[in-house]
């Protein structure tokens, strides 16, 4: 559906990074260093692009429910840098009221970095409405967006059992077939996160089989290791036994 070349509008070297890689940790900042929320709220409606972008980025550090409707409005700003900052701001300030606007913008925004921020924000919203858009992004979007759609689907663990079991098949499919190793690794991580919350049933067993398959057969050592770590964290007895047997036989 999308072309990876569209990311050339920014810096393609950071295509696969997390939306927050370039942001300092909120916990690392003192209250004195954080932006003034009252000033930033006012700047969200400033006429100058630079001021609106500065304010939207401030709410990647600040948590203030008053910013949510203003950040939602900025999702449709003409400037993509403002839209992406608004998406990250909503990821830091998740709200049920932001879910539908985020989904709408995900489906129509031409910019890959904006969509990447949106799928991160949708994951943080932990809302059932995000499930199908995230699955669609995992299946059809560019690699940077698929990467974070895979991670965001792990958040379905806190939504519902039905959301978890709906997330598993597309994650397995991407783990097996996505051409980008980083996407497959994120799928392995998310499958492991979901399995930790699932009862021992057919869906769970299928997911464990997929992780074992990736551990034994993926062509990238990084994906193999991530699948192994996912299995170790789940602690499934059958999975642990297979890992031990494979390593003892020297097959990897």
mmCIF file of C-alpha atoms in Angstrom:
data_model
loop_
_atom_site.group_PDB
_atom_site.id
_atom_site.type_symbol
_atom_site.label_atom_id
_atom_site.label_comp_id
_atom_site.label_asym_id
_atom_site.label_seq_id
_atom_site.Cartn_x
_atom_site.Cartn_y
_atom_site.Cartn_z
ATOM 1 C CA UNK A 1 0.000 0.000 0.000
ATOM 2 C CA UNK A 2 2.805 2.404 0.901
ATOM 3 C CA UNK A 3 6.293 2.990 -0.447
ATOM 4 C CA UNK A 4 9.304 2.996 1.889
ATOM 5 C CA UNK A 5 10.764 5.829 -0.184
ATOM 6 C CA UNK A 6 8.186 8.217 1.278
ATOM 7 C CA UNK A 7 10.299 8.425 4.432
ATOM 8 C CA UNK A 8 12.948 10.272 2.447
ATOM 9 C CA UNK A 9 11.112 13.489 3.343
ATOM 10 C CA UNK A 10 12.900 13.172 6.680
ATOM 11 C CA UNK A 11 16.043 11.188 7.499
ATOM 12 C CA UNK A 12 15.850 7.613 6.294
ATOM 13 C CA UNK A 13 18.654 6.564 8.636
ATOM 14 C CA UNK A 14 16.220 6.708 11.566
ATOM 15 C CA UNK A 15 13.482 4.810 9.742
ATOM 16 C CA UNK A 16 13.337 1.916 12.193
ATOM 17 C CA UNK A 17 13.912 3.799 15.440
ATOM 18 C CA UNK A 18 11.360 4.085 18.195
ATOM 19 C CA UNK A 19 9.237 7.231 18.195
ATOM 20 C CA UNK A 20 10.809 8.033 21.556
ATOM 21 C CA UNK A 21 14.464 7.297 20.709
ATOM 22 C CA UNK A 22 15.214 10.976 20.205
ATOM 23 C CA UNK A 23 13.298 12.067 23.288
ATOM 24 C CA UNK A 24 14.780 12.225 26.752
ATOM 25 C CA UNK A 25 13.136 10.245 29.495
ATOM 26 C CA UNK A 26 10.532 12.103 31.483
ATOM 27 C CA UNK A 27 11.921 10.509 34.632
ATOM 28 C CA UNK A 28 15.362 11.968 33.912
ATOM 29 C CA UNK A 29 14.061 15.524 34.084
ATOM 30 C CA UNK A 30 13.389 17.567 37.191
ATOM 31 C CA UNK A 31 10.187 19.510 37.521
ATOM 32 C CA UNK A 32 12.149 22.718 36.963
ATOM 33 C CA UNK A 33 13.443 21.453 33.610
ATOM 34 C CA UNK A 34 10.067 20.447 32.263
ATOM 35 C CA UNK A 35 8.149 22.908 30.091
ATOM 36 C CA UNK A 36 5.518 25.042 31.736
ATOM 37 C CA UNK A 37 2.184 23.340 30.971
ATOM 38 C CA UNK A 38 0.172 26.572 30.990
ATOM 39 C CA UNK A 39 2.499 28.185 28.474
ATOM 40 C CA UNK A 40 2.569 25.086 26.295
ATOM 41 C CA UNK A 41 -1.226 24.794 26.288
ATOM 42 C CA UNK A 42 -1.459 28.320 24.953
ATOM 43 C CA UNK A 43 1.167 27.651 22.277
ATOM 44 C CA UNK A 44 -0.770 24.632 20.956
ATOM 45 C CA UNK A 45 -3.056 27.178 19.291
ATOM 46 C CA UNK A 46 -0.342 29.627 18.253
ATOM 47 C CA UNK A 47 -0.406 30.867 14.623
ATOM 48 C CA UNK A 48 3.276 30.033 14.048
ATOM 49 C CA UNK A 49 4.167 26.469 13.016
ATOM 50 C CA UNK A 50 7.332 26.425 15.112
ATOM 51 C CA UNK A 51 5.466 27.330 18.276
ATOM 52 C CA UNK A 52 2.741 24.727 17.732
ATOM 53 C CA UNK A 53 5.380 22.070 17.081
ATOM 54 C CA UNK A 54 7.334 23.086 20.198
ATOM 55 C CA UNK A 55 4.184 22.860 22.297
ATOM 56 C CA UNK A 56 3.145 19.492 20.872
ATOM 57 C CA UNK A 57 6.594 18.098 21.594
ATOM 58 C CA UNK A 58 6.371 19.422 25.138
ATOM 59 C CA UNK A 59 3.421 17.110 25.757
ATOM 60 C CA UNK A 60 5.624 14.154 24.924
ATOM 61 C CA UNK A 61 7.107 15.007 28.330
ATOM 62 C CA UNK A 62 4.096 16.466 30.101
ATOM 63 C CA UNK A 63 0.924 14.649 31.073
ATOM 64 C CA UNK A 64 -2.057 16.988 31.075
ATOM 65 C CA UNK A 65 -5.568 15.992 30.024
ATOM 66 C CA UNK A 66 -6.294 19.546 28.939
ATOM 67 C CA UNK A 67 -3.908 19.105 26.012
ATOM 68 C CA UNK A 68 -5.752 16.137 24.517
ATOM 69 C CA UNK A 69 -8.412 17.970 22.438
ATOM 70 C CA UNK A 70 -5.797 20.442 21.201
ATOM 71 C CA UNK A 71 -3.390 17.654 20.242
ATOM 72 C CA UNK A 72 -6.224 15.850 18.452
ATOM 73 C CA UNK A 73 -6.849 19.010 16.436
ATOM 74 C CA UNK A 74 -3.154 19.172 15.498
ATOM 75 C CA UNK A 75 -3.304 15.652 14.036
ATOM 76 C CA UNK A 76 -4.732 17.263 10.896
ATOM 77 C CA UNK A 77 -2.306 20.199 10.786
ATOM 78 C CA UNK A 78 -0.871 20.935 7.343
ATOM 79 C CA UNK A 79 2.692 20.531 8.683
ATOM 80 C CA UNK A 80 3.784 16.869 9.030
ATOM 81 C CA UNK A 81 6.262 17.739 11.788
ATOM 82 C CA UNK A 82 3.397 19.121 13.847
ATOM 83 C CA UNK A 83 1.235 16.074 13.106
ATOM 84 C CA UNK A 84 3.952 13.666 14.180
ATOM 85 C CA UNK A 85 4.604 15.668 17.354
ATOM 86 C CA UNK A 86 0.884 15.639 18.125
ATOM 87 C CA UNK A 87 0.792 11.866 17.663
ATOM 88 C CA UNK A 88 3.670 11.389 20.104
ATOM 89 C CA UNK A 89 2.002 13.790 22.521
ATOM 90 C CA UNK A 90 -1.179 11.733 22.430
ATOM 91 C CA UNK A 91 0.887 8.600 23.001
ATOM 92 C CA UNK A 92 2.166 10.176 26.201
ATOM 93 C CA UNK A 93 -1.351 11.362 27.091
ATOM 94 C CA UNK A 94 -3.520 8.431 25.992
ATOM 95 C CA UNK A 95 -7.264 8.974 26.013
ATOM 96 C CA UNK A 96 -10.331 7.141 24.690
ATOM 97 C CA UNK A 97 -11.297 10.417 23.025
ATOM 98 C CA UNK A 98 -8.151 10.323 20.894
ATOM 99 C CA UNK A 99 -8.608 6.813 19.502
ATOM 100 C CA UNK A 100 -10.991 7.540 16.636
ATOM 101 C CA UNK A 101 -9.106 10.654 15.456
ATOM 102 C CA UNK A 102 -5.852 8.693 15.551
ATOM 103 C CA UNK A 103 -7.384 5.875 13.516
ATOM 104 C CA UNK A 104 -8.808 8.301 10.976
ATOM 105 C CA UNK A 105 -5.457 10.017 10.526
ATOM 106 C CA UNK A 106 -3.621 6.696 10.307
ATOM 107 C CA UNK A 107 -5.824 5.710 7.400
ATOM 108 C CA UNK A 108 -5.294 8.900 5.440
ATOM 109 C CA UNK A 109 -1.923 10.427 6.336
ATOM 110 C CA UNK A 110 0.590 10.275 3.474
ATOM 111 C CA UNK A 111 3.603 10.619 5.766
ATOM 112 C CA UNK A 112 5.230 7.477 7.118
ATOM 113 C CA UNK A 113 6.685 9.126 10.192
ATOM 114 C CA UNK A 114 3.284 10.448 11.191
ATOM 115 C CA UNK A 115 1.735 6.993 10.789
ATOM 116 C CA UNK A 116 4.597 5.495 12.787
ATOM 117 C CA UNK A 117 3.870 7.854 15.679
ATOM 118 C CA UNK A 118 0.166 7.148 15.404
ATOM 119 C CA UNK A 119 0.532 3.365 15.729
ATOM 120 C CA UNK A 120 2.691 3.920 18.811
ATOM 121 C CA UNK A 121 0.031 6.182 20.287
ATOM 122 C CA UNK A 122 -2.744 3.725 19.447
ATOM 123 C CA UNK A 123 -0.897 0.986 21.283
ATOM 124 C CA UNK A 124 -0.573 3.187 24.344
ATOM 125 C CA UNK A 125 -4.308 3.902 24.274
ATOM 126 C CA UNK A 126 -4.955 0.190 24.982
ATOM 127 C CA UNK A 127 -8.331 0.316 23.285
ATOM 128 C CA UNK A 128 -10.179 -2.427 21.393
ATOM 129 C CA UNK A 129 -10.896 -0.013 18.550
ATOM 130 C CA UNK A 130 -7.176 0.140 17.781
ATOM 131 C CA UNK A 131 -6.896 -3.582 17.065
ATOM 132 C CA UNK A 132 -7.966 -3.781 13.413
ATOM 133 C CA UNK A 133 -6.074 -0.622 12.326
ATOM 134 C CA UNK A 134 -2.907 -1.941 13.969
ATOM 135 C CA UNK A 135 -3.297 -5.321 12.281
ATOM 136 C CA UNK A 136 -3.854 -3.623 8.939
ATOM 137 C CA UNK A 137 -0.735 -1.498 9.455
ATOM 138 C CA UNK A 138 1.278 -4.617 10.286
ATOM 139 C CA UNK A 139 0.131 -6.242 7.062
ATOM 140 C CA UNK A 140 0.252 -3.373 4.574
ATOM 141 C CA UNK A 141 2.328 -0.395 5.693
ATOM 142 C CA UNK A 142 5.988 0.488 5.227
ATOM 143 C CA UNK A 143 8.641 -1.193 7.358
ATOM 144 C CA UNK A 144 8.939 1.589 9.959
ATOM 145 C CA UNK A 145 5.209 1.498 10.609
ATOM 146 C CA UNK A 146 5.032 -2.305 10.594
ATOM 147 C CA UNK A 147 7.797 -2.334 13.197
ATOM 148 C CA UNK A 148 5.793 -0.306 15.688
ATOM 149 C CA UNK A 149 2.449 -1.823 14.795
ATOM 150 C CA UNK A 150 3.947 -5.163 15.830
ATOM 151 C CA UNK A 151 5.054 -3.740 19.177
ATOM 152 C CA UNK A 152 1.770 -1.940 19.757
ATOM 153 C CA UNK A 153 -0.206 -5.138 19.354
ATOM 154 C CA UNK A 154 1.443 -6.404 22.538
ATOM 155 C CA UNK A 155 -0.662 -3.814 24.390
ATOM 156 C CA UNK A 156 -3.755 -5.868 23.582
ATOM 157 C CA UNK A 157 -2.724 -7.987 26.574
ATOM 158 C CA UNK A 158 -4.329 -5.343 28.783
ATOM 159 C CA UNK A 159 -7.462 -4.958 26.635
ATOM 160 C CA UNK A 160 -9.246 -8.307 26.550
ATOM 161 C CA UNK A 161 -8.809 -11.999 25.878
ATOM 162 C CA UNK A 162 -10.592 -11.624 22.547
ATOM 163 C CA UNK A 163 -8.224 -8.838 21.507
ATOM 164 C CA UNK A 164 -5.225 -10.972 22.419
ATOM 165 C CA UNK A 165 -6.291 -14.016 20.430
ATOM 166 C CA UNK A 166 -7.180 -11.813 17.455
ATOM 167 C CA UNK A 167 -3.689 -10.289 17.551
ATOM 168 C CA UNK A 168 -1.817 -13.598 17.549
ATOM 169 C CA UNK A 169 -2.438 -14.848 13.949
ATOM 170 C CA UNK A 170 -1.269 -11.674 12.137
ATOM 171 C CA UNK A 171 1.767 -11.497 14.409
ATOM 172 C CA UNK A 172 2.614 -15.108 13.585
ATOM 173 C CA UNK A 173 2.174 -14.427 9.885
ATOM 174 C CA UNK A 174 4.506 -11.424 10.050
ATOM 175 C CA UNK A 175 7.007 -13.358 12.172
ATOM 176 C CA UNK A 176 7.199 -15.945 9.412
ATOM 177 C CA UNK A 177 7.023 -13.775 6.319
ATOM 178 C CA UNK A 178 7.942 -10.135 6.911
ATOM 179 C CA UNK A 179 11.070 -9.324 4.851
ATOM 180 C CA UNK A 180 12.514 -7.033 7.532
ATOM 181 C CA UNK A 181 14.288 -8.774 10.396
ATOM 182 C CA UNK A 182 13.546 -5.981 12.878
ATOM 183 C CA UNK A 183 9.817 -6.371 12.232
ATOM 184 C CA UNK A 184 10.053 -10.119 12.773
ATOM 185 C CA UNK A 185 11.926 -9.528 16.026
ATOM 186 C CA UNK A 186 9.226 -7.184 17.284
ATOM 187 C CA UNK A 187 6.601 -9.765 16.352
ATOM 188 C CA UNK A 188 8.460 -12.361 18.411
ATOM 189 C CA UNK A 189 8.581 -9.982 21.377
ATOM 190 C CA UNK A 190 4.858 -9.181 21.124
ATOM 191 C CA UNK A 191 3.871 -12.824 20.784
ATOM 192 C CA UNK A 192 5.862 -13.551 23.932
ATOM 193 C CA UNK A 193 4.162 -10.706 25.793
ATOM 194 C CA UNK A 194 0.716 -11.940 24.782
ATOM 195 C CA UNK A 195 1.508 -15.575 25.608
ATOM 196 C CA UNK A 196 2.363 -14.587 29.164
ATOM 197 C CA UNK A 197 -1.273 -13.522 29.593
ATOM 198 C CA UNK A 198 -2.936 -16.388 27.709
ATOM 199 C CA UNK A 199 -4.245 -19.639 29.186
ATOM 200 C CA UNK A 200 -2.776 -22.883 27.885
ATOM 201 C CA UNK A 201 -5.010 -23.505 24.876
ATOM 202 C CA UNK A 202 -4.777 -23.998 21.114
ATOM 203 C CA UNK A 203 -3.997 -20.336 20.417
ATOM 204 C CA UNK A 204 -1.253 -20.372 23.023
ATOM 205 C CA UNK A 205 0.248 -23.592 21.686
ATOM 206 C CA UNK A 206 0.215 -22.244 18.118
ATOM 207 C CA UNK A 207 2.020 -19.112 19.262
ATOM 208 C CA UNK A 208 4.674 -21.126 21.087
ATOM 209 C CA UNK A 209 5.166 -23.247 17.953
ATOM 210 C CA UNK A 210 5.695 -20.082 15.910
ATOM 211 C CA UNK A 211 8.329 -18.810 18.345
ATOM 212 C CA UNK A 212 10.097 -22.180 18.269
ATOM 213 C CA UNK A 213 10.022 -22.126 14.490
ATOM 214 C CA UNK A 214 11.580 -18.656 14.425
ATOM 215 C CA UNK A 215 14.207 -19.722 16.951
ATOM 216 C CA UNK A 216 15.173 -22.771 14.915
ATOM 217 C CA UNK A 217 14.717 -21.578 11.352
ATOM 218 C CA UNK A 218 14.864 -17.788 10.938
ATOM 219 C CA UNK A 219 17.796 -16.750 8.754
ATOM 220 C CA UNK A 220 18.723 -13.838 11.040
ATOM 221 C CA UNK A 221 20.543 -14.557 14.287
ATOM 222 C CA UNK A 222 18.927 -11.518 15.895
ATOM 223 C CA UNK A 223 15.443 -12.854 15.237
ATOM 224 C CA UNK A 224 16.467 -16.268 16.537
ATOM 225 C CA UNK A 225 17.730 -14.700 19.746
ATOM 226 C CA UNK A 226 14.625 -12.550 20.200
ATOM 227 C CA UNK A 227 12.377 -15.579 19.696
ATOM 228 C CA UNK A 228 14.444 -17.482 22.247
ATOM 229 C CA UNK A 229 14.205 -14.661 24.775
ATOM 230 C CA UNK A 230 10.445 -14.483 24.265
ATOM 231 C CA UNK A 231 10.168 -18.207 24.963
ATOM 232 C CA UNK A 232 12.372 -17.967 28.042
ATOM 233 C CA UNK A 233 10.255 -15.154 29.465
ATOM 234 C CA UNK A 234 7.038 -17.094 28.838
ATOM 235 C CA UNK A 235 8.584 -20.071 30.614
ATOM 236 C CA UNK A 236 6.611 -22.669 28.660
ATOM 237 C CA UNK A 237 7.969 -26.114 29.655
ATOM 238 C CA UNK A 238 7.743 -27.547 26.140
ATOM 239 C CA UNK A 239 9.400 -24.491 24.667
ATOM 240 C CA UNK A 240 12.218 -24.609 27.202
ATOM 241 C CA UNK A 241 12.780 -28.291 26.505
ATOM 242 C CA UNK A 242 12.973 -27.764 22.753
ATOM 243 C CA UNK A 243 15.432 -24.896 23.204
ATOM 244 C CA UNK A 244 17.628 -27.081 25.375
ATOM 245 C CA UNK A 245 17.499 -29.970 22.898
ATOM 246 C CA UNK A 246 18.326 -27.783 19.921
ATOM 247 C CA UNK A 247 21.258 -26.152 21.716
ATOM 248 C CA UNK A 248 22.579 -29.470 23.014
ATOM 249 C CA UNK A 249 22.442 -30.958 19.520
ATOM 250 C CA UNK A 250 24.375 -28.003 18.192
ATOM 251 C CA UNK A 251 21.780 -27.258 15.546
ATOM 252 C CA UNK A 252 22.200 -23.505 16.031
#
